[in-house]
Short mmCIF file of C-alpha atoms and ligand atoms in Angstrom, two decimals:
data_model
loop_
_atom_site.label_atom_id
_atom_site.label_comp_id
_atom_site.label_asym_id
_atom_site.label_seq_id
_atom_site.Cartn_x
_atom_site.Cartn_y
_atom_site.Cartn_z
CA UNK A 1 111.25 39.05 156.42
CA UNK A 2 114.80 40.23 156.16
CA UNK A 3 115.09 43.95 155.44
CA UNK A 4 117.97 46.32 154.95
CA UNK A 5 118.78 48.77 157.72
CA UNK A 6 117.87 52.17 156.32
CA UNK A 7 120.83 54.04 157.71
CA UNK A 8 123.25 51.83 155.83
CA UNK A 9 121.19 51.89 152.68
CA UNK A 10 121.29 55.67 152.30
CA UNK A 11 125.06 55.76 152.67
CA UNK A 12 125.45 52.87 150.24
CA UNK A 13 123.16 54.44 147.64
CA UNK A 14 125.15 57.64 147.91
CA UNK A 15 128.28 55.64 147.06
CA UNK A 16 126.53 54.14 144.03
CA UNK A 17 125.69 57.65 142.82
CA UNK A 18 129.22 58.89 143.49
CA UNK A 19 130.82 55.91 141.72
CA UNK A 20 128.42 55.97 138.77
CA UNK A 21 130.93 57.27 136.24
CA UNK A 22 133.42 54.69 137.38
CA UNK A 23 130.78 51.98 137.03
CA UNK A 24 129.98 53.19 133.52
CA UNK A 25 133.67 53.12 132.58
CA UNK A 26 133.99 49.60 134.00
CA UNK A 27 130.98 48.49 131.94
CA UNK A 28 132.38 50.09 128.80
CA UNK A 29 135.69 48.35 129.39
CA UNK A 30 133.91 44.99 129.63
CA UNK A 31 132.13 45.64 126.31
CA UNK A 32 135.45 46.44 124.62
CA UNK A 33 136.58 42.85 125.27
CA UNK A 34 135.38 40.76 122.34
CA UNK A 35 134.62 37.90 124.68
CA UNK A 36 132.94 35.46 122.32
CA UNK A 37 132.20 32.04 123.81
CA UNK A 38 135.51 30.18 123.88
CA UNK A 39 137.55 33.37 124.02
CA UNK A 40 136.87 34.70 127.51
CA UNK A 41 140.35 34.58 129.06
CA UNK A 42 141.33 38.25 128.51
CA UNK A 43 138.12 39.64 130.07
CA UNK A 44 138.37 37.13 132.91
CA UNK A 45 141.94 38.26 133.63
CA UNK A 46 140.76 41.85 133.73
CA UNK A 47 137.92 41.02 136.11
CA UNK A 48 140.07 38.82 138.36
CA UNK A 49 142.56 41.65 138.66
CA UNK A 50 139.77 44.10 139.47
CA UNK A 51 138.25 41.88 142.17
CA UNK A 52 141.62 41.40 143.77
CA UNK A 53 142.86 44.98 143.66
CA UNK A 54 139.69 47.04 143.95
CA UNK A 55 137.39 44.77 145.97
CA UNK A 56 140.12 42.94 147.91
CA UNK A 57 138.37 39.62 147.46
CA UNK A 58 139.92 36.16 147.52
CA UNK A 59 140.11 35.35 143.84
CA UNK A 60 140.26 32.00 142.09
CA UNK A 61 140.66 31.76 138.32
CA UNK A 62 140.68 28.37 136.59
CA UNK A 63 139.96 26.66 133.31
CA UNK A 64 136.88 24.39 133.17
CA UNK A 65 138.04 20.77 133.13
CA UNK A 66 135.79 18.93 130.69
CA UNK A 67 136.75 15.51 132.01
CA UNK A 68 135.70 16.30 135.56
CA UNK A 69 132.25 17.63 134.59
CA UNK A 70 131.49 15.35 131.61
CA UNK A 71 129.58 12.77 133.67
CA UNK A 72 127.39 15.36 135.40
CA UNK A 73 123.72 15.26 134.26
CA UNK A 74 123.84 19.01 133.60
CA UNK A 75 126.84 18.76 131.27
CA UNK A 76 126.42 19.73 127.62
CA UNK A 77 128.61 17.81 125.15
CA UNK A 78 131.11 20.05 123.38
CA UNK A 79 132.98 20.00 120.10
CA UNK A 80 135.45 22.62 121.36
CA UNK A 81 137.86 23.05 124.26
CA UNK A 82 138.29 25.56 127.08
CA UNK A 83 141.91 26.40 126.33
CA UNK A 84 141.07 30.12 126.26
CA UNK A 85 138.22 30.17 128.78
CA UNK A 86 138.38 30.73 132.53
CA UNK A 87 136.02 30.76 135.47
CA UNK A 88 136.60 33.59 137.97
CA UNK A 89 135.27 33.51 141.52
CA UNK A 90 135.76 36.36 143.99
CA UNK A 91 134.95 35.41 147.57
CA UNK A 92 134.35 37.45 150.69
CA UNK A 93 134.41 35.39 153.89
CA UNK A 94 132.14 37.06 156.41
CA UNK A 95 132.18 36.70 160.19
CA UNK A 96 129.00 34.58 160.05
CA UNK A 97 130.29 32.34 157.28
CA UNK A 98 127.95 30.22 155.21
CA UNK A 99 124.91 31.21 157.25
CA UNK A 100 123.19 33.48 154.73
CA UNK A 101 125.72 33.26 151.96
CA UNK A 102 124.78 34.88 148.66
CA UNK A 103 126.14 34.23 145.18
CA UNK A 104 125.95 36.67 142.29
CA UNK A 105 126.74 34.86 139.08
CA UNK A 106 126.98 36.17 135.53
CA UNK A 107 128.42 35.02 132.22
CA UNK A 108 131.14 37.00 130.49
CA UNK A 109 130.76 35.43 127.05
CA UNK A 110 128.81 37.15 124.29
CA UNK A 111 127.34 35.90 121.04
CA UNK A 112 128.67 36.90 117.62
CA UNK A 113 127.93 40.48 116.57
CA UNK A 114 127.81 39.55 112.89
CA UNK A 115 126.84 41.08 110.56
CA UNK A 116 128.84 43.92 112.10
CA UNK A 117 128.35 46.06 108.97
CA UNK A 118 124.64 46.35 109.79
CA UNK A 119 125.21 47.89 113.24
CA UNK A 120 124.75 51.61 113.59
CA UNK A 121 127.81 51.72 115.86
CA UNK A 122 130.88 49.53 116.44
CA UNK A 123 129.58 46.65 118.62
CA UNK A 124 132.84 46.57 120.60
CA UNK A 125 133.12 50.32 121.10
CA UNK A 126 130.26 51.15 123.50
CA UNK A 127 128.27 54.20 122.47
CA UNK A 128 125.93 56.25 124.67
CA UNK A 129 122.82 57.75 123.16
CA UNK A 130 119.60 59.00 124.79
CA UNK A 131 120.17 57.19 128.07
CA UNK A 132 121.09 53.94 126.37
CA UNK A 133 124.44 52.23 125.97
CA UNK A 134 124.89 50.32 122.71
CA UNK A 135 127.30 47.43 122.18
CA UNK A 136 127.51 43.65 122.01
CA UNK A 137 126.95 42.33 125.51
CA UNK A 138 125.83 45.74 126.84
CA UNK A 139 122.63 44.12 128.10
CA UNK A 140 123.43 40.41 127.86
CA UNK A 141 124.99 40.63 130.34
CA UNK A 142 127.85 42.97 131.00
CA UNK A 143 125.66 45.66 132.57
CA UNK A 144 124.54 43.06 135.11
CA UNK A 145 128.15 42.13 135.82
CA UNK A 146 129.03 45.76 136.44
CA UNK A 147 125.98 46.16 138.69
CA UNK A 148 126.90 43.22 140.91
CA UNK A 149 130.49 44.43 141.23
CA UNK A 150 129.52 48.01 142.06
CA UNK A 151 126.78 46.99 144.50
CA UNK A 152 129.39 45.13 146.51
CA UNK A 153 131.90 47.93 146.09
CA UNK A 154 129.46 50.57 147.32
CA UNK A 155 128.92 48.60 150.52
CA UNK A 156 132.67 48.55 151.10
CA UNK A 157 133.10 52.20 150.23
CA UNK A 158 130.41 53.11 152.72
CA UNK A 159 132.53 51.35 155.35
CA UNK A 160 130.61 48.08 155.68
CA UNK A 161 131.11 44.44 154.86
CA UNK A 162 128.61 41.58 154.57
CA UNK A 163 128.45 39.38 157.68
CA UNK A 164 127.83 36.28 155.59
CA UNK A 165 129.94 34.98 152.76
CA UNK A 166 129.48 36.59 149.35
CA UNK A 167 130.68 35.21 146.04
CA UNK A 168 130.89 37.05 142.75
CA UNK A 169 131.15 34.41 140.03
CA UNK A 170 132.04 35.14 136.40
CA UNK A 171 131.54 32.18 134.11
CA UNK A 172 132.33 31.41 130.45
CA UNK A 173 130.40 29.52 127.76
CA UNK A 174 126.86 30.30 128.90
CA UNK A 175 125.73 31.03 125.35
CA UNK A 176 126.56 27.54 124.02
CA UNK A 177 126.34 25.17 127.00
CA UNK A 178 126.41 26.51 130.56
CA UNK A 179 129.47 24.35 131.23
CA UNK A 180 131.28 27.34 132.77
CA UNK A 181 128.65 27.66 135.51
CA UNK A 182 128.69 23.90 136.00
CA UNK A 183 132.48 23.97 136.37
CA UNK A 184 132.23 26.73 139.03
CA UNK A 185 129.66 24.79 141.04
CA UNK A 186 131.45 21.46 140.64
CA UNK A 187 134.62 23.15 141.93
CA UNK A 188 132.71 23.63 145.19
CA UNK A 189 131.63 27.24 144.77
CA UNK A 190 128.04 26.54 145.81
CA UNK A 191 125.55 28.24 148.10
CA UNK A 192 121.88 28.23 149.03
CA UNK A 193 120.96 31.43 147.20
CA UNK A 194 122.02 32.92 143.90
CA UNK A 195 121.10 35.95 141.86
CA UNK A 196 121.83 36.05 138.14
CA UNK A 197 121.77 39.60 136.72
CA UNK A 198 120.37 38.70 133.27
CA UNK A 199 118.73 41.73 131.59
CA UNK A 200 115.07 40.96 132.00
CA UNK A 201 113.80 44.45 132.69
CA UNK A 202 113.70 44.46 136.51
CA UNK A 203 111.31 41.53 136.52
CA UNK A 204 111.94 38.40 138.56
CA UNK A 205 112.03 35.22 136.49
CA UNK A 206 110.53 32.14 138.11
CA UNK A 207 110.42 29.69 135.18
CA UNK A 208 112.54 29.20 132.12
CA UNK A 209 112.50 26.98 129.07
CA UNK A 210 115.23 24.46 128.35
CA UNK A 211 117.35 24.59 125.26
CA UNK A 212 118.79 21.93 122.99
CA UNK A 213 121.03 22.20 119.94
CA UNK A 214 120.69 19.82 117.02
CA UNK A 215 122.37 19.10 113.72
CA UNK A 216 120.77 17.37 110.73
CA UNK A 217 123.17 15.98 108.11
CA UNK A 218 122.07 14.50 104.83
CA UNK A 219 123.21 13.79 101.29
CA UNK A 220 121.26 13.56 98.08
CA UNK A 221 123.23 10.94 96.16
CA UNK A 222 122.11 7.36 95.64
CA UNK A 223 124.20 4.63 94.00
CA UNK A 224 122.53 2.73 91.16
CA UNK A 225 123.62 -0.10 88.89
CA UNK A 226 124.59 2.46 86.24
CA UNK A 227 126.41 4.82 88.58
CA UNK A 228 124.35 7.18 90.73
CA UNK A 229 121.39 9.53 90.81
CA UNK A 230 121.23 12.77 92.74
CA UNK A 231 119.03 15.74 93.53
CA UNK A 232 119.54 19.28 94.79
CA UNK A 233 120.51 19.33 98.51
CA UNK A 234 119.57 22.99 98.96
CA UNK A 235 116.06 22.36 97.70
CA UNK A 236 115.85 19.23 99.84
CA UNK A 237 116.97 21.20 102.89
CA UNK A 238 113.69 23.08 102.72
CA UNK A 239 111.84 19.78 103.13
CA UNK A 240 113.70 19.12 106.40
CA UNK A 241 113.14 22.67 107.65
CA UNK A 242 109.42 22.35 106.91
CA UNK A 243 109.30 19.06 108.83
CA UNK A 244 111.09 20.67 111.79
CA UNK A 245 108.59 23.56 111.78
CA UNK A 246 105.76 21.06 111.74
CA UNK A 247 107.36 19.36 114.76
CA UNK A 248 107.42 22.65 116.68
CA UNK A 249 103.76 23.36 115.85
CA UNK A 250 102.93 19.88 117.09
CA UNK A 251 104.84 20.46 120.35
CA UNK A 252 103.22 23.85 120.96
CA UNK A 253 99.80 22.27 120.56
CA UNK A 254 100.57 19.99 123.50
CA UNK A 255 101.87 22.46 126.10
CA UNK A 256 99.87 22.21 129.34
CA UNK A 257 102.28 23.82 131.83
CA UNK A 258 100.33 26.66 133.53
CA UNK A 259 103.15 29.20 133.19
CA UNK A 260 103.52 28.61 129.46
CA UNK A 261 100.26 27.27 128.05
CA UNK A 262 98.74 30.67 127.32
CA UNK A 263 101.76 31.87 125.37
CA UNK A 264 101.43 31.90 121.61
CA UNK A 265 104.62 29.96 120.95
CA UNK A 266 106.20 28.79 124.21
CA UNK A 267 108.48 26.38 122.36
CA UNK A 268 110.58 28.19 119.81
CA UNK A 269 112.96 26.81 117.26
CA UNK A 270 115.72 28.64 115.46
CA UNK A 271 117.50 27.43 112.36
CA UNK A 272 120.88 29.05 112.96
CA UNK A 273 123.08 27.56 110.25
CA UNK A 274 122.55 25.97 106.87
CA UNK A 275 125.48 24.73 104.81
CA UNK A 276 125.22 23.37 101.32
CA UNK A 277 126.75 23.92 97.92
CA UNK A 278 130.18 25.03 96.74
CA UNK A 279 129.92 26.07 93.10
CA UNK A 280 127.36 27.95 91.03
CA UNK A 281 127.28 25.35 88.26
CA UNK A 282 127.38 22.24 90.49
CA UNK A 283 124.34 20.63 91.98
CA UNK A 284 124.85 20.56 95.77
CA UNK A 285 124.54 17.02 97.19
CA UNK A 286 125.29 17.39 100.89
CA UNK A 287 123.62 19.61 103.46
CA UNK A 288 123.88 20.41 107.17
CA UNK A 289 121.22 22.20 109.17
CA UNK A 290 121.96 23.33 112.73
CA UNK A 291 119.59 24.90 115.18
CA UNK A 292 118.20 25.27 118.65
CA UNK A 293 114.86 24.14 120.06
CA UNK A 294 113.23 24.96 123.41
CA UNK A 295 111.58 22.75 126.04
CA UNK A 296 109.01 23.76 128.64
CA UNK A 297 109.10 22.55 132.29
CA UNK A 298 107.91 18.96 132.49
CA UNK A 299 109.80 17.97 129.35
CA UNK A 300 113.30 16.50 129.29
CA UNK A 301 116.18 16.72 126.85
CA UNK A 302 116.25 12.93 126.57
CA UNK A 303 112.56 12.71 125.59
CA UNK A 304 112.91 15.62 123.18
CA UNK A 305 115.74 13.90 121.33
CA UNK A 306 113.65 10.75 120.92
CA UNK A 307 110.47 12.55 119.86
CA UNK A 308 112.39 14.69 117.37
CA UNK A 309 113.93 11.65 115.70
CA UNK A 310 110.58 9.85 115.62
CA UNK A 311 108.69 12.85 114.24
CA UNK A 312 111.18 13.48 111.44
CA UNK A 313 111.23 9.80 110.52
CA UNK A 314 107.44 9.88 110.19
CA UNK A 315 107.13 13.28 108.54
CA UNK A 316 109.75 12.56 105.89
CA UNK A 317 108.01 9.37 104.75
CA UNK A 318 105.97 11.42 102.30
CA UNK A 319 109.08 12.80 100.60
CA UNK A 320 110.22 10.91 97.52
CA UNK A 321 113.88 11.22 98.49
CA UNK A 322 113.98 11.06 102.28
CA UNK A 323 111.46 8.19 102.55
CA UNK A 324 114.33 5.74 102.06
CA UNK A 325 117.28 8.09 102.79
CA UNK A 326 116.67 9.40 106.28
CA UNK A 327 118.91 12.24 107.38
CA UNK A 328 121.28 11.77 110.31
CA UNK A 329 120.37 13.74 113.47
CA UNK A 330 122.82 14.52 116.26
CA UNK A 331 122.82 16.64 119.39
CA UNK A 332 125.68 18.75 120.74
CA UNK A 333 126.08 22.00 122.66
CA UNK A 334 123.08 22.99 124.82
CA UNK A 335 121.53 20.09 126.70
CA UNK A 336 119.70 22.44 129.06
CA UNK A 337 116.70 21.17 131.02
CA UNK A 338 113.81 23.60 131.69
CA UNK A 339 113.18 24.72 135.29
CA UNK A 340 110.73 26.52 137.52
CA UNK A 341 110.93 27.70 141.09
CA UNK A 342 108.75 28.78 143.99
CA UNK A 343 108.27 32.52 143.54
CA UNK A 344 107.38 32.93 147.23
CA UNK A 345 110.65 31.51 148.52
CA UNK A 346 112.71 33.44 151.06
CA UNK A 347 115.01 34.70 148.31
CA UNK A 348 112.12 35.94 146.15
CA UNK A 349 110.65 37.74 149.17
CA UNK A 350 113.98 39.35 149.93
CA UNK A 351 114.35 40.46 146.32
CA UNK A 352 110.75 41.76 146.31
CA UNK A 353 111.55 43.82 149.35
CA UNK A 354 114.83 45.18 147.97
CA UNK A 355 113.07 46.11 144.72
CA UNK A 356 110.27 47.79 146.63
CA UNK A 357 112.72 49.86 148.69
CA UNK A 358 114.46 51.18 145.58
CA UNK A 359 111.79 51.29 142.90
CA UNK A 360 108.51 50.91 144.76
CA UNK A 361 105.96 48.15 144.31
CA UNK A 362 106.65 44.50 143.73
CA UNK A 363 108.77 43.41 140.78
CA UNK A 364 106.68 41.75 138.11
CA UNK A 365 107.16 38.01 137.62
CA UNK A 366 108.07 36.58 134.26
CA UNK A 367 108.95 33.40 132.43
CA UNK A 368 111.97 33.17 130.16
CA UNK A 369 111.91 32.08 126.50
CA UNK A 370 115.60 31.16 126.77
CA UNK A 371 117.72 29.15 129.17
CA UNK A 372 120.01 30.68 131.80
CA UNK A 373 122.60 29.29 134.20
CA UNK A 374 120.00 29.51 137.00
CA UNK A 375 119.06 25.95 136.13
CA UNK A 376 122.25 24.49 137.61
CA UNK A 377 121.53 25.93 141.05
CA UNK A 378 117.89 24.83 140.95
CA UNK A 379 118.24 21.36 139.47
CA UNK A 380 121.53 20.02 140.79
CA UNK A 381 122.60 21.96 143.88
CA UNK A 382 119.38 22.42 145.84
CA UNK A 383 119.77 26.20 145.72
CA UNK A 384 117.36 28.99 145.04
CA UNK A 385 118.28 31.14 142.04
CA UNK A 386 116.57 34.14 140.47
CA UNK A 387 117.30 36.02 137.26
CA UNK A 388 116.73 39.72 137.76
CA UNK A 389 118.57 42.51 135.98
CA UNK A 390 118.43 45.74 133.99
CA UNK A 391 116.28 46.71 131.02
CA UNK A 392 117.72 46.19 127.56
CA UNK A 393 116.94 45.11 124.05
CA UNK A 394 118.16 43.48 120.82
CA UNK A 395 119.97 40.67 122.63
CA UNK A 396 121.70 38.42 120.11
CA UNK A 397 120.80 40.93 117.37
CA UNK A 398 122.27 44.06 115.83
CA UNK A 399 122.29 47.28 117.91
CA UNK A 400 122.04 45.61 121.34
CA UNK A 401 121.43 48.21 124.07
CA UNK A 402 120.94 48.60 127.80
CA UNK A 403 119.04 51.35 129.60
CA UNK A 404 121.55 53.08 131.88
CA UNK A 405 119.08 54.36 134.47
CA UNK A 406 117.88 50.78 134.98
CA UNK A 407 121.49 49.67 135.49
CA UNK A 408 121.84 52.18 138.32
CA UNK A 409 118.53 51.05 139.79
CA UNK A 410 119.43 47.37 139.82
CA UNK A 411 122.80 48.20 141.35
CA UNK A 412 120.89 49.72 144.26
CA UNK A 413 118.51 46.77 144.44
CA UNK A 414 121.48 44.37 144.56
CA UNK A 415 123.09 46.44 147.31
CA UNK A 416 119.86 46.30 149.34
CA UNK A 417 119.52 42.57 148.76
CA UNK A 418 123.13 41.97 149.80
CA UNK A 419 122.67 44.11 152.91
CA UNK A 420 119.44 42.49 154.01
CA UNK A 421 120.28 38.91 153.10
CA UNK A 422 123.82 38.78 154.45
CA UNK A 423 123.62 41.46 157.15
CA UNK A 424 126.24 44.18 157.36
CA UNK A 425 128.84 45.14 159.88
CA UNK A 426 131.14 48.13 160.07
CA UNK A 427 134.59 47.41 158.69
CA UNK A 428 136.80 47.50 161.79
CA UNK A 429 140.07 49.41 161.94
CA UNK A 430 142.01 46.16 161.59
CA UNK A 431 140.04 44.96 158.58
CA UNK A 432 140.00 48.43 157.08
CA UNK A 433 143.74 48.23 156.69
CA UNK A 434 143.38 44.98 154.82
CA UNK A 435 140.39 46.25 152.84
CA UNK A 436 141.83 49.58 151.85
CA UNK A 437 139.05 50.85 149.66
CA UNK A 438 140.59 54.27 149.23
CA UNK A 439 143.01 52.93 146.62
ZN1 ZN B 1 122.72 36.08 129.04
#
């Protein structure tokens, strides 16, 4: 078991306390960037600048190149570009190199805050109330980003540096595909162990569902000898939604995976968009339904596509319109496979220990009802990856919040994990000049 040396830990925790207001300001600044997926460049520039000037890391910032990742099995097909998206990687090269290298990786993109008018506060102007910070991305996952930055910074401020390499990775487009994380890893920024500070309430996630986006397109016009007949596409949309719900019930009835089988609805579906109609007095005749569906470990995206097509074909046979006018189904965005990992691995044990030192007791284990970028490490790069981060709520909803005390706690846990996993050494006079943390 690797454990942190207590002497260092006390000094480092003191730095976290001392820098708390600065950390809070950094977090607030991140929330002020409206970094919707596809529009991450400004926040990435800010972070790259911070890593370079405050943490004195070696910083790389680059745009994901779709062509170079498109053939990778973890790639999700996109209908957009990365013209305004960057990956940022800050690297510290320790004296022991790759040996016990550790990656912290988080996404900087956030989901839409609409309808903004229903928020109690401006989603992009962080607001503190009763120990919570409100704002879009406060929990998912800008608080985690701030925690990983300030854990590393506290180590430096206390006069230490990790002996092994450390990477702080900031990736775009996690909320639609995960292609940002894939681009970082495909660029060679890999390692054996990764921690992803997603806001799952100081619990360690060991299994997560997959996620797949779909689009159903249909029309309700049929040519006849005398012209055409038609019916109402909005009303017919309900028939498709009902069939999709039936499909999800069918899938949930078949789940046998031990980590998910006792959950009420391990496979969730969300209808996220429905477009039809353009005039009050016209009958709508085309419709588009877009949504997201989950997969549990043991299932694959490829199989899910096939079973979804087959189920809809069958289920719509009983409908007088769709029986001979099947809708068109396509898949884009998330093509995320589900994953699970060994929760007794060396990394889990190290995290358990770091959590115990700061909070006491073992962190609870949990499964995730959504995908995260941890899957890339686990499935394609033979690395261990854990999601563990602060406590928050209302992710992807109005009035998203994060609990500030939990942010401070995870910052300390990260610092302990970094110290124990990588080992620490005093920053020497020579390096201190280079790493001038007083500025
Ligand atoms: Zn997230």
